[in-house]
Short mmCIF file of C-alpha atoms in Angstrom, two decimals:
data_model
loop_
_atom_site.label_atom_id
_atom_site.label_comp_id
_atom_site.label_asym_id
_atom_site.label_seq_id
_atom_site.Cartn_x
_atom_site.Cartn_y
_atom_site.Cartn_z
CA MET A 15 0.13 0.04 -0.16
CA GLY A 16 1.58 3.48 -1.03
CA ALA A 17 1.90 6.53 0.77
CA LEU A 18 -1.29 8.86 1.08
CA THR A 19 -1.51 11.43 -1.58
CA ASP A 20 -2.07 15.26 -0.53
CA ARG A 21 -5.78 14.95 -1.19
CA GLU A 22 -6.06 12.06 1.09
CA ARG A 23 -3.97 13.56 3.87
CA ALA A 24 -6.17 16.89 3.46
CA HIS A 25 -9.38 14.69 3.47
CA GLU A 26 -8.24 12.61 6.69
CA THR A 27 -7.41 15.93 8.26
CA ALA A 28 -10.58 17.68 7.32
CA ARG A 29 -12.50 14.71 8.91
CA PHE A 30 -10.38 14.83 11.98
CA LEU A 31 -11.03 18.66 12.50
CA LYS A 32 -14.81 18.20 11.78
CA VAL A 33 -15.16 16.03 14.91
CA LEU A 34 -13.28 18.70 16.84
CA ALA A 35 -15.35 21.55 15.20
CA ASN A 36 -18.07 21.10 18.01
CA GLU A 37 -17.73 23.14 21.35
CA ASN A 38 -19.24 20.56 23.27
CA ARG A 39 -17.04 17.86 22.04
CA LEU A 40 -13.87 20.31 22.60
CA MET A 41 -15.36 20.63 26.31
CA VAL A 42 -15.40 16.78 26.72
CA LEU A 43 -11.81 16.39 25.16
CA CYS A 44 -10.69 19.30 27.56
CA SER A 45 -12.00 17.65 30.54
CA LEU A 46 -10.48 14.13 29.68
CA ASN A 47 -7.26 15.96 28.86
CA ASP A 48 -5.72 15.22 32.31
CA GLY A 49 -6.97 11.59 32.47
CA GLU A 50 -9.87 9.34 32.42
CA LEU A 51 -13.41 10.53 33.74
CA THR A 52 -16.67 8.67 34.60
CA VAL A 53 -19.81 9.78 32.62
CA GLY A 54 -21.00 11.38 35.78
CA ALA A 55 -17.97 13.43 36.05
CA LEU A 56 -18.14 14.52 32.74
CA HIS A 57 -21.60 15.34 33.05
CA GLN A 58 -20.67 17.70 36.01
CA ARG A 59 -18.08 19.50 33.85
CA VAL A 60 -20.02 19.63 30.66
CA PRO A 61 -23.32 21.54 30.71
CA LEU A 62 -25.37 19.33 28.62
CA SER A 63 -28.29 17.12 29.21
CA GLN A 64 -27.25 13.25 29.84
CA SER A 65 -28.73 12.49 26.45
CA ALA A 66 -26.59 15.15 24.61
CA LEU A 67 -23.66 14.22 26.56
CA SER A 68 -24.01 10.64 25.35
CA GLN A 69 -24.42 11.52 21.78
CA HIS A 70 -21.39 13.42 21.87
CA LEU A 71 -19.43 10.52 23.44
CA ALA A 72 -20.77 8.29 21.05
CA VAL A 73 -19.52 10.34 18.15
CA LEU A 74 -16.03 10.64 19.88
CA ARG A 75 -16.26 6.81 20.44
CA ARG A 76 -17.18 5.92 16.84
CA GLU A 77 -14.26 8.17 15.43
CA GLY A 78 -11.80 6.69 17.81
CA PHE A 79 -10.98 9.54 19.71
CA VAL A 80 -12.06 8.20 23.16
CA ILE A 81 -12.36 4.70 24.67
CA THR A 82 -14.29 3.32 27.44
CA ARG A 83 -13.60 0.90 30.52
CA ARG A 84 -16.19 -0.49 32.68
CA GLU A 85 -15.82 -1.20 36.40
CA ALA A 86 -19.45 -2.89 37.66
CA GLN A 87 -21.87 -0.33 36.64
CA THR A 88 -19.18 2.95 36.09
CA ILE A 89 -18.06 3.73 32.72
CA TYR A 90 -14.86 5.48 32.45
CA TYR A 91 -13.86 7.39 29.38
CA ARG A 92 -10.26 8.37 28.14
CA ILE A 93 -8.47 10.02 25.29
CA ALA A 94 -7.36 6.89 22.77
CA GLU A 95 -6.30 8.96 19.62
CA PRO A 96 -2.53 10.05 19.89
CA ARG A 97 -3.20 13.22 17.83
CA VAL A 98 -5.88 14.24 20.22
CA HIS A 99 -3.27 13.74 23.12
CA GLN A 100 -0.86 16.02 21.28
CA LEU A 101 -3.20 18.77 20.15
CA MET A 102 -5.70 18.94 23.25
CA PRO A 103 -3.28 20.51 25.78
CA VAL A 104 -2.43 23.55 23.03
CA VAL A 105 -6.15 23.95 22.59
CA CYS A 106 -7.28 23.76 26.08
CA ASP A 107 -4.33 26.44 26.92
CA LEU A 108 -5.28 28.76 24.25
CA PHE A 109 -8.88 29.02 25.14
CA SER A 110 -8.71 28.78 28.79
CA ASP A 111 -9.72 31.47 31.05
CA PRO A 112 -6.30 33.97 31.63
CA THR A 113 -7.31 34.54 35.30
#
């Protein structure tokens, strides 16, 4: 299999950025930036209904940005995509409250 063409790389990058181009998903990823959290902890940090949060988490899981682990009844989320690990500290710092 050959290397990706410029167009294929551009398409892959656009798809990656499209997932990030949502304020709620950015808030989830910034919350997960320091480590895994339960769904309940995410719900406390991200001002969304549980249903809306679940939908955004489903998108992030489907795209491979986050993974889960289950401990009894509790589900933990953490960032799985290496590029997200590299990018989120920068994004979160750029747009954090300067105070």
